[in-house]
Amino acid sequence: MRNNPGTLTRISVAPDVYFSPATDQGCIVLNVNRGNVLSLNGTGALMFSKLAEAKDGLTRDELVETLRREFVAVEISRIGDAVDDLLARLTQTGTVRAENVVAVGRRDVRGELALRLPLVIKHLLRPLLYAKSYTLAALVLLFTAEAVRGLGGFRAIHDSVAHWSIALPSRVDDITLANACAAVNRACTWHPKRSLCLQRASVLVCLLRSLGFPAQLVIGVHKMPFYGHAWAELGGKVVNDHANAQKFFHVLNRC
């Protein structure tokens, strides 16, 4: 990502990228668009934070100069090599973008279908919810989540949940909440494929919102050992998952 003479390629953090605060221990970066999570060490976290703080982005040389003021005892060539290595990694994972690169591709038919499918299913769920067939509704949502994931990946599931509206009038009560959670658990048992935490949590959130609950999908990460997790929350409390999930995992995104 080294600038060519006469060019000013500005590098900035890509849209839909979320990250934890930079500390001496590092930071975690979530790319919703790609569905990947990066773990940066303390130095990498500092470099990334400087890039994230720049609203209009930075050129490679501007980033090096900014870091030179942080590492006064380090040779500038070593700082430049570290910046190049980090930018190469961030570019490869789609975490940053260059301002002078314009991606012109074919129409994303699969992505469009992944966004429209949940809208159709949402209307089909209404008679099931009216009849209180919550387990069947959850099973339909599980199959839908599997199809959406196959068409558009992590981003498609995230966007589907983000655009799933809360039904009115609200039916927020403990009995309905317990029945909805139990229905999702049963549906996961009956579903032919093993349901990952992302599908399970997204299905529960969509089911609860369809019943009038203002539920949220939460994505977090545990650093040591390094792994991610998704769960549902209602009123800031974990629903149908480990009660201490908020303590075990660093929250990167809510939708």
mmCIF file of C-alpha atoms in Angstrom:
data_model
loop_
_atom_site.group_PDB
_atom_site.id
_atom_site.type_symbol
_atom_site.label_atom_id
_atom_site.label_comp_id
_atom_site.label_asym_id
_atom_site.label_seq_id
_atom_site.Cartn_x
_atom_site.Cartn_y
_atom_site.Cartn_z
ATOM 1 C CA MET A 1 0.000 0.000 0.000
ATOM 2 C CA ARG A 2 3.043 2.278 -0.429
ATOM 3 C CA ASN A 3 2.113 5.446 -2.358
ATOM 4 C CA ASN A 4 3.505 5.875 -5.864
ATOM 5 C CA PRO A 5 5.208 9.205 -6.662
ATOM 6 C CA GLY A 6 2.621 11.870 -7.459
ATOM 7 C CA THR A 7 -0.316 9.978 -5.952
ATOM 8 C CA LEU A 8 -2.152 10.531 -2.686
ATOM 9 C CA THR A 9 -4.049 7.360 -2.003
ATOM 10 C CA ARG A 10 -6.030 7.925 1.187
ATOM 11 C CA ILE A 11 -6.749 4.866 3.275
ATOM 12 C CA SER A 12 -9.705 4.702 5.652
ATOM 13 C CA VAL A 13 -11.592 2.130 7.676
ATOM 14 C CA ALA A 14 -14.219 0.409 5.537
ATOM 15 C CA PRO A 15 -17.951 0.776 6.283
ATOM 16 C CA ASP A 16 -19.551 -1.728 8.653
ATOM 17 C CA VAL A 17 -16.305 -2.301 10.550
ATOM 18 C CA TYR A 18 -16.572 -2.269 14.364
ATOM 19 C CA PHE A 19 -13.730 -2.458 16.849
ATOM 20 C CA SER A 20 -12.975 -2.470 20.541
ATOM 21 C CA PRO A 21 -10.901 0.318 22.162
ATOM 22 C CA ALA A 22 -7.166 0.029 21.573
ATOM 23 C CA THR A 23 -5.187 -0.989 24.658
ATOM 24 C CA ASP A 24 -1.705 -2.306 25.381
ATOM 25 C CA GLN A 25 -3.177 -5.791 24.993
ATOM 26 C CA GLY A 26 -4.514 -4.974 21.531
ATOM 27 C CA CYS A 27 -8.018 -4.727 20.069
ATOM 28 C CA ILE A 28 -10.602 -6.786 18.205
ATOM 29 C CA VAL A 29 -11.916 -5.737 14.791
ATOM 30 C CA LEU A 30 -15.196 -7.041 13.361
ATOM 31 C CA ASN A 31 -15.888 -6.727 9.633
ATOM 32 C CA VAL A 32 -19.627 -7.242 9.206
ATOM 33 C CA ASN A 33 -19.418 -7.110 5.425
ATOM 34 C CA ARG A 34 -16.906 -9.974 5.232
ATOM 35 C CA GLY A 35 -18.013 -11.728 8.412
ATOM 36 C CA ASN A 36 -14.492 -11.983 9.813
ATOM 37 C CA VAL A 37 -12.848 -10.967 13.081
ATOM 38 C CA LEU A 38 -9.256 -9.805 13.481
ATOM 39 C CA SER A 39 -7.183 -9.755 16.649
ATOM 40 C CA LEU A 40 -4.501 -7.051 16.678
ATOM 41 C CA ASN A 41 -1.679 -6.816 19.181
ATOM 42 C CA GLY A 42 -0.925 -3.627 21.097
ATOM 43 C CA THR A 43 1.173 -2.055 18.339
ATOM 44 C CA GLY A 44 -1.271 -3.023 15.623
ATOM 45 C CA ALA A 45 -4.159 -1.692 17.696
ATOM 46 C CA LEU A 46 -2.414 1.668 18.089
ATOM 47 C CA MET A 47 -1.773 1.913 14.333
ATOM 48 C CA PHE A 48 -5.350 0.952 13.544
ATOM 49 C CA SER A 49 -6.733 3.465 16.055
ATOM 50 C CA LYS A 50 -4.784 6.294 14.398
ATOM 51 C CA LEU A 51 -6.287 5.308 11.061
ATOM 52 C CA ALA A 52 -9.785 5.060 12.546
ATOM 53 C CA GLU A 53 -9.508 8.489 14.181
ATOM 54 C CA ALA A 54 -8.861 10.200 10.835
ATOM 55 C CA LYS A 55 -12.308 11.037 9.436
ATOM 56 C CA ASP A 56 -10.975 11.599 5.919
ATOM 57 C CA GLY A 57 -8.460 8.777 6.067
ATOM 58 C CA LEU A 58 -4.664 8.958 5.904
ATOM 59 C CA THR A 59 -2.081 8.309 3.258
ATOM 60 C CA ARG A 60 0.468 5.643 4.009
ATOM 61 C CA ASP A 61 3.137 8.307 4.639
ATOM 62 C CA GLU A 62 0.824 10.340 6.886
ATOM 63 C CA LEU A 63 0.185 7.262 9.002
ATOM 64 C CA VAL A 64 3.929 6.599 9.250
ATOM 65 C CA GLU A 65 4.553 10.210 10.301
ATOM 66 C CA THR A 66 1.776 10.038 12.922
ATOM 67 C CA LEU A 67 3.293 6.889 14.392
ATOM 68 C CA ARG A 68 6.809 8.343 14.291
ATOM 69 C CA ARG A 69 5.697 10.831 16.926
ATOM 70 C CA GLU A 70 4.507 7.911 19.091
ATOM 71 C CA PHE A 71 7.679 5.823 18.674
ATOM 72 C CA VAL A 72 10.412 8.431 18.780
ATOM 73 C CA ALA A 73 13.113 5.854 19.549
ATOM 74 C CA VAL A 74 12.227 3.565 16.635
ATOM 75 C CA GLU A 75 13.785 3.923 13.196
ATOM 76 C CA ILE A 76 11.321 5.292 10.672
ATOM 77 C CA SER A 77 12.110 2.449 8.265
ATOM 78 C CA ARG A 78 10.926 -0.075 10.850
ATOM 79 C CA ILE A 79 7.745 1.921 11.405
ATOM 80 C CA GLY A 80 7.176 1.994 7.656
ATOM 81 C CA ASP A 81 7.625 -1.780 7.381
ATOM 82 C CA ALA A 82 5.168 -2.328 10.250
ATOM 83 C CA VAL A 83 2.628 -0.022 8.593
ATOM 84 C CA ASP A 84 2.991 -1.804 5.251
ATOM 85 C CA ASP A 85 2.500 -5.200 6.892
ATOM 86 C CA LEU A 86 -0.601 -4.038 8.764
ATOM 87 C CA LEU A 87 -2.145 -2.294 5.740
ATOM 88 C CA ALA A 88 -1.561 -5.391 3.625
ATOM 89 C CA ARG A 89 -3.404 -7.505 6.185
ATOM 90 C CA LEU A 90 -6.240 -4.999 6.592
ATOM 91 C CA THR A 91 -6.621 -4.632 2.829
ATOM 92 C CA GLN A 92 -6.668 -8.386 2.273
ATOM 93 C CA THR A 93 -9.474 -8.777 4.809
ATOM 94 C CA GLY A 94 -11.438 -5.789 3.460
ATOM 95 C CA THR A 95 -11.038 -3.877 6.720
ATOM 96 C CA VAL A 96 -9.718 -0.740 5.017
ATOM 97 C CA ARG A 97 -10.341 0.820 1.641
ATOM 98 C CA ALA A 98 -8.351 3.104 -0.655
ATOM 99 C CA GLU A 99 -10.170 6.221 -1.805
ATOM 100 C CA ASN A 100 -8.977 6.029 -5.404
ATOM 101 C CA VAL A 101 -10.135 2.416 -5.873
ATOM 102 C CA VAL A 102 -13.605 2.131 -7.346
ATOM 103 C CA ALA A 103 -15.053 -1.352 -7.472
ATOM 104 C CA VAL A 104 -17.328 -1.829 -10.457
ATOM 105 C CA GLY A 105 -18.818 -5.283 -10.486
ATOM 106 C CA ARG A 106 -21.793 -7.217 -11.718
ATOM 107 C CA ARG A 107 -25.185 -6.932 -10.131
ATOM 108 C CA ASP A 108 -25.250 -8.916 -6.904
ATOM 109 C CA VAL A 109 -28.328 -11.024 -7.569
ATOM 110 C CA ARG A 110 -27.612 -13.414 -4.699
ATOM 111 C CA GLY A 111 -27.202 -10.506 -2.285
ATOM 112 C CA GLU A 112 -30.470 -8.939 -3.397
ATOM 113 C CA LEU A 113 -32.281 -12.245 -3.003
ATOM 114 C CA ALA A 114 -30.780 -12.678 0.481
ATOM 115 C CA LEU A 115 -32.296 -9.325 1.500
ATOM 116 C CA ARG A 116 -35.713 -9.911 -0.057
ATOM 117 C CA LEU A 117 -36.259 -13.459 1.185
ATOM 118 C CA PRO A 118 -36.710 -12.482 4.872
ATOM 119 C CA LEU A 119 -39.290 -9.850 3.872
ATOM 120 C CA VAL A 120 -41.400 -12.523 2.183
ATOM 121 C CA ILE A 121 -41.019 -14.922 5.109
ATOM 122 C CA LYS A 122 -42.017 -12.185 7.555
ATOM 123 C CA HIS A 123 -45.473 -11.991 5.948
ATOM 124 C CA LEU A 124 -45.806 -15.789 5.880
ATOM 125 C CA LEU A 125 -45.156 -15.949 9.636
ATOM 126 C CA ARG A 126 -48.211 -13.901 10.559
ATOM 127 C CA PRO A 127 -50.790 -16.735 10.512
ATOM 128 C CA LEU A 128 -48.386 -18.991 12.460
ATOM 129 C CA LEU A 129 -47.872 -16.358 15.137
ATOM 130 C CA TYR A 130 -51.595 -15.624 15.275
ATOM 131 C CA ALA A 131 -52.166 -19.345 15.948
ATOM 132 C CA LYS A 132 -49.298 -19.285 18.475
ATOM 133 C CA SER A 133 -47.430 -21.945 16.490
ATOM 134 C CA TYR A 134 -44.147 -20.513 17.681
ATOM 135 C CA THR A 135 -42.090 -23.666 17.148
ATOM 136 C CA LEU A 136 -43.135 -23.967 13.512
ATOM 137 C CA ALA A 137 -42.467 -20.251 13.031
ATOM 138 C CA ALA A 138 -38.986 -20.668 14.561
ATOM 139 C CA LEU A 139 -38.299 -23.647 12.292
ATOM 140 C CA VAL A 140 -39.299 -21.609 9.234
ATOM 141 C CA LEU A 141 -36.964 -18.851 10.408
ATOM 142 C CA LEU A 142 -34.117 -21.337 10.859
ATOM 143 C CA PHE A 143 -34.459 -22.593 7.293
ATOM 144 C CA THR A 144 -34.634 -18.978 6.143
ATOM 145 C CA ALA A 145 -31.486 -18.049 8.083
ATOM 146 C CA GLU A 146 -29.657 -21.008 6.527
ATOM 147 C CA ALA A 147 -30.725 -19.907 3.040
ATOM 148 C CA VAL A 148 -29.820 -16.264 3.680
ATOM 149 C CA ARG A 149 -26.409 -17.275 5.005
ATOM 150 C CA GLY A 150 -25.809 -19.402 1.922
ATOM 151 C CA LEU A 151 -26.760 -16.549 -0.397
ATOM 152 C CA GLY A 152 -25.094 -13.597 1.280
ATOM 153 C CA GLY A 153 -23.032 -14.832 4.206
ATOM 154 C CA PHE A 154 -22.689 -13.169 7.588
ATOM 155 C CA ARG A 155 -23.525 -9.708 6.226
ATOM 156 C CA ALA A 156 -26.887 -10.851 4.850
ATOM 157 C CA ILE A 157 -27.995 -12.313 8.196
ATOM 158 C CA HIS A 158 -26.854 -9.191 10.040
ATOM 159 C CA ASP A 159 -28.730 -6.907 7.626
ATOM 160 C CA SER A 160 -31.872 -9.049 7.778
ATOM 161 C CA VAL A 161 -32.002 -8.735 11.546
ATOM 162 C CA ALA A 162 -31.179 -5.027 11.427
ATOM 163 C CA HIS A 163 -34.160 -4.394 9.126
ATOM 164 C CA TRP A 164 -36.597 -6.682 10.963
ATOM 165 C CA SER A 165 -39.120 -4.322 12.528
ATOM 166 C CA ILE A 166 -40.887 -4.722 15.876
ATOM 167 C CA ALA A 167 -44.548 -5.689 15.583
ATOM 168 C CA LEU A 168 -47.257 -3.505 17.055
ATOM 169 C CA PRO A 169 -49.149 -3.670 19.299
ATOM 170 C CA SER A 170 -46.570 -5.015 21.694
ATOM 171 C CA ARG A 171 -47.109 -8.344 23.473
ATOM 172 C CA VAL A 172 -44.249 -8.083 25.935
ATOM 173 C CA ASP A 173 -44.965 -10.530 28.743
ATOM 174 C CA ASP A 174 -42.971 -13.222 30.514
ATOM 175 C CA ILE A 175 -45.123 -16.126 29.327
ATOM 176 C CA THR A 176 -44.844 -15.214 25.645
ATOM 177 C CA LEU A 177 -41.095 -14.630 26.071
ATOM 178 C CA ALA A 178 -40.600 -18.044 27.685
ATOM 179 C CA ASN A 179 -42.688 -19.741 24.987
ATOM 180 C CA ALA A 180 -40.697 -18.069 22.208
ATOM 181 C CA CYS A 181 -37.363 -19.104 23.742
ATOM 182 C CA ALA A 182 -38.551 -22.687 24.198
ATOM 183 C CA ALA A 183 -39.836 -22.723 20.608
ATOM 184 C CA VAL A 184 -36.427 -21.732 19.236
ATOM 185 C CA ASN A 185 -34.735 -24.436 21.320
ATOM 186 C CA ARG A 186 -37.139 -27.070 19.986
ATOM 187 C CA ALA A 187 -36.756 -25.837 16.420
ATOM 188 C CA CYS A 188 -32.958 -26.095 16.685
ATOM 189 C CA THR A 189 -33.359 -29.701 17.821
ATOM 190 C CA TRP A 190 -35.627 -30.547 14.881
ATOM 191 C CA HIS A 191 -33.594 -28.667 12.278
ATOM 192 C CA PRO A 192 -31.538 -31.136 10.179
ATOM 193 C CA LYS A 193 -28.377 -29.018 10.415
ATOM 194 C CA ARG A 194 -26.574 -27.947 13.557
ATOM 195 C CA SER A 195 -27.573 -24.352 14.247
ATOM 196 C CA LEU A 196 -24.673 -22.029 14.968
ATOM 197 C CA CYS A 197 -25.007 -19.312 17.594
ATOM 198 C CA LEU A 198 -25.507 -16.657 14.896
ATOM 199 C CA GLN A 199 -28.495 -18.442 13.340
ATOM 200 C CA ARG A 200 -29.989 -19.328 16.721
ATOM 201 C CA ALA A 201 -29.680 -15.772 18.049
ATOM 202 C CA SER A 202 -30.900 -14.123 14.839
ATOM 203 C CA VAL A 203 -33.933 -16.415 14.704
ATOM 204 C CA LEU A 204 -34.813 -15.638 18.308
ATOM 205 C CA VAL A 205 -34.459 -11.892 17.739
ATOM 206 C CA CYS A 206 -36.675 -11.978 14.639
ATOM 207 C CA LEU A 207 -39.268 -14.137 16.376
ATOM 208 C CA LEU A 208 -39.332 -11.869 19.427
ATOM 209 C CA ARG A 209 -39.605 -8.736 17.292
ATOM 210 C CA SER A 210 -42.477 -10.313 15.391
ATOM 211 C CA LEU A 211 -44.189 -10.752 18.763
ATOM 212 C CA GLY A 212 -43.564 -7.140 19.772
ATOM 213 C CA PHE A 213 -40.390 -7.525 21.846
ATOM 214 C CA PRO A 214 -37.611 -4.959 21.181
ATOM 215 C CA ALA A 215 -34.904 -7.645 21.080
ATOM 216 C CA GLN A 216 -31.361 -7.084 19.818
ATOM 217 C CA LEU A 217 -28.761 -9.297 18.166
ATOM 218 C CA VAL A 218 -25.409 -8.904 19.937
ATOM 219 C CA ILE A 219 -22.033 -9.983 18.544
ATOM 220 C CA GLY A 220 -19.088 -10.358 20.875
ATOM 221 C CA VAL A 221 -15.659 -11.888 20.981
ATOM 222 C CA HIS A 222 -13.503 -13.628 23.582
ATOM 223 C CA LYS A 223 -9.807 -12.922 23.107
ATOM 224 C CA MET A 224 -8.065 -15.701 25.054
ATOM 225 C CA PRO A 225 -8.858 -18.184 23.603
ATOM 226 C CA PHE A 226 -9.919 -16.255 20.507
ATOM 227 C CA TYR A 227 -13.466 -16.971 19.371
ATOM 228 C CA GLY A 228 -16.698 -15.104 18.665
ATOM 229 C CA HIS A 229 -20.262 -15.549 19.852
ATOM 230 C CA ALA A 230 -23.710 -14.123 19.095
ATOM 231 C CA TRP A 231 -26.686 -13.921 21.426
ATOM 232 C CA ALA A 232 -30.012 -12.133 21.905
ATOM 233 C CA GLU A 233 -30.720 -9.384 24.422
ATOM 234 C CA LEU A 234 -33.911 -7.805 25.670
ATOM 235 C CA GLY A 235 -33.774 -4.640 27.724
ATOM 236 C CA GLY A 236 -30.027 -5.031 28.127
ATOM 237 C CA LYS A 237 -30.328 -8.577 29.526
ATOM 238 C CA VAL A 238 -29.197 -11.790 27.845
ATOM 239 C CA VAL A 239 -32.066 -13.948 26.601
ATOM 240 C CA ASN A 240 -31.928 -17.734 26.162
ATOM 241 C CA ASP A 241 -28.151 -17.890 26.552
ATOM 242 C CA HIS A 242 -25.515 -17.831 29.279
ATOM 243 C CA ALA A 243 -26.468 -15.044 31.689
ATOM 244 C CA ASN A 244 -22.833 -13.896 31.926
ATOM 245 C CA ALA A 245 -22.251 -13.610 28.172
ATOM 246 C CA GLN A 246 -21.762 -9.852 28.530
ATOM 247 C CA LYS A 247 -18.907 -10.496 30.969
ATOM 248 C CA PHE A 248 -17.237 -13.297 29.015
ATOM 249 C CA PHE A 249 -17.319 -11.538 25.642
ATOM 250 C CA HIS A 250 -16.395 -8.044 24.523
ATOM 251 C CA VAL A 251 -19.387 -6.606 22.647
ATOM 252 C CA LEU A 252 -18.501 -5.413 19.152
ATOM 253 C CA ASN A 253 -21.913 -4.765 17.648
ATOM 254 C CA ARG A 254 -25.634 -4.594 18.459
ATOM 255 C CA CYS A 255 -28.404 -4.420 15.926
#
